[in-house]
């Protein structure tokens, strides 16, 4: 028996001087309307360390937007 699932992907990037420092992604399960495994990937560790506060603010903003999407579902 085939079981299918619909999901959408929500992504973001924290940029410093036009360079991607952090890549963020999450899948939202269309059947259950919940986020599954948000992922945070540091692309440039040196720039991340130098701009930790800005990067963390971007990560928080991403999570707030993700949660808002979950709440709409």
JSON list of C-alpha atoms in Angstrom, two decimals, residues 20-65:
[
{"chain": "A", "resi": 20, "resn": "UNK", "atom": "CA", "xyz": [26.15, 33.64, 3.57]},
{"chain": "A", "resi": 21, "resn": "UNK", "atom": "CA", "xyz": [27.31, 32.84, 7.09]},
{"chain": "A", "resi": 22, "resn": "UNK", "atom": "CA", "xyz": [24.44, 30.64, 8.32]},
{"chain": "A", "resi": 23, "resn": "UNK", "atom": "CA", "xyz": [22.03, 28.50, 6.28]},
{"chain": "A", "resi": 24, "resn": "UNK", "atom": "CA", "xyz": [18.71, 27.58, 7.90]},
{"chain": "A", "resi": 25, "resn": "UNK", "atom": "CA", "xyz": [16.07, 25.14, 6.73]},
{"chain": "A", "resi": 26, "resn": "UNK", "atom": "CA", "xyz": [13.02, 23.29, 7.99]},
{"chain": "A", "resi": 27, "resn": "UNK", "atom": "CA", "xyz": [10.42, 21.02, 6.49]},
{"chain": "A", "resi": 28, "resn": "UNK", "atom": "CA", "xyz": [6.79, 21.50, 7.36]},
{"chain": "A", "resi": 29, "resn": "UNK", "atom": "CA", "xyz": [4.77, 18.32, 7.11]},
{"chain": "A", "resi": 30, "resn": "UNK", "atom": "CA", "xyz": [1.62, 19.13, 5.15]},
{"chain": "A", "resi": 31, "resn": "UNK", "atom": "CA", "xyz": [-0.35, 16.29, 6.74]},
{"chain": "A", "resi": 32, "resn": "UNK", "atom": "CA", "xyz": [0.46, 17.18, 10.35]},
{"chain": "A", "resi": 33, "resn": "UNK", "atom": "CA", "xyz": [1.24, 20.92, 9.93]},
{"chain": "A", "resi": 34, "resn": "UNK", "atom": "CA", "xyz": [4.27, 20.73, 12.16]},
{"chain": "A", "resi": 35, "resn": "UNK", "atom": "CA", "xyz": [7.89, 21.57, 11.57]},
{"chain": "A", "resi": 36, "resn": "UNK", "atom": "CA", "xyz": [10.22, 18.63, 11.40]},
{"chain": "A", "resi": 37, "resn": "UNK", "atom": "CA", "xyz": [13.87, 18.99, 12.29]},
{"chain": "A", "resi": 38, "resn": "UNK", "atom": "CA", "xyz": [14.83, 22.63, 11.78]},
{"chain": "A", "resi": 39, "resn": "UNK", "atom": "CA", "xyz": [18.45, 22.69, 10.65]},
{"chain": "A", "resi": 40, "resn": "UNK", "atom": "CA", "xyz": [21.13, 25.33, 11.28]},
{"chain": "A", "resi": 41, "resn": "UNK", "atom": "CA", "xyz": [24.36, 25.11, 9.31]},
{"chain": "A", "resi": 42, "resn": "UNK", "atom": "CA", "xyz": [27.31, 27.45, 9.90]},
{"chain": "A", "resi": 43, "resn": "UNK", "atom": "CA", "xyz": [28.79, 28.12, 6.45]},
{"chain": "A", "resi": 44, "resn": "UNK", "atom": "CA", "xyz": [31.62, 30.45, 7.51]},
{"chain": "A", "resi": 45, "resn": "UNK", "atom": "CA", "xyz": [32.83, 29.73, 11.07]},
{"chain": "A", "resi": 46, "resn": "UNK", "atom": "CA", "xyz": [35.21, 32.71, 11.15]},
{"chain": "A", "resi": 47, "resn": "UNK", "atom": "CA", "xyz": [32.56, 35.24, 10.13]},
{"chain": "A", "resi": 48, "resn": "UNK", "atom": "CA", "xyz": [30.12, 33.55, 12.52]},
{"chain": "A", "resi": 49, "resn": "UNK", "atom": "CA", "xyz": [32.52, 34.01, 15.44]},
{"chain": "A", "resi": 50, "resn": "UNK", "atom": "CA", "xyz": [33.14, 37.63, 14.49]},
{"chain": "A", "resi": 51, "resn": "UNK", "atom": "CA", "xyz": [29.40, 38.35, 14.13]},
{"chain": "A", "resi": 52, "resn": "UNK", "atom": "CA", "xyz": [27.89, 35.93, 16.63]},
{"chain": "A", "resi": 53, "resn": "UNK", "atom": "CA", "xyz": [25.29, 38.39, 17.96]},
{"chain": "A", "resi": 54, "resn": "UNK", "atom": "CA", "xyz": [24.00, 39.29, 14.48]},
{"chain": "A", "resi": 55, "resn": "UNK", "atom": "CA", "xyz": [23.98, 35.64, 13.41]},
{"chain": "A", "resi": 56, "resn": "UNK", "atom": "CA", "xyz": [22.05, 34.56, 16.50]},
{"chain": "A", "resi": 57, "resn": "UNK", "atom": "CA", "xyz": [19.52, 37.34, 15.95]},
{"chain": "A", "resi": 58, "resn": "UNK", "atom": "CA", "xyz": [19.01, 36.05, 12.40]},
{"chain": "A", "resi": 59, "resn": "UNK", "atom": "CA", "xyz": [18.56, 32.51, 13.68]},
{"chain": "A", "resi": 60, "resn": "UNK", "atom": "CA", "xyz": [15.96, 33.70, 16.20]},
{"chain": "A", "resi": 61, "resn": "UNK", "atom": "CA", "xyz": [14.14, 35.62, 13.46]},
{"chain": "A", "resi": 62, "resn": "UNK", "atom": "CA", "xyz": [14.07, 32.48, 11.30]},
{"chain": "A", "resi": 63, "resn": "UNK", "atom": "CA", "xyz": [12.65, 30.41, 14.16]},
{"chain": "A", "resi": 64, "resn": "UNK", "atom": "CA", "xyz": [9.97, 33.03, 14.92]},
{"chain": "A", "resi": 65, "resn": "UNK", "atom": "CA", "xyz": [8.89, 33.03, 11.27]}
]
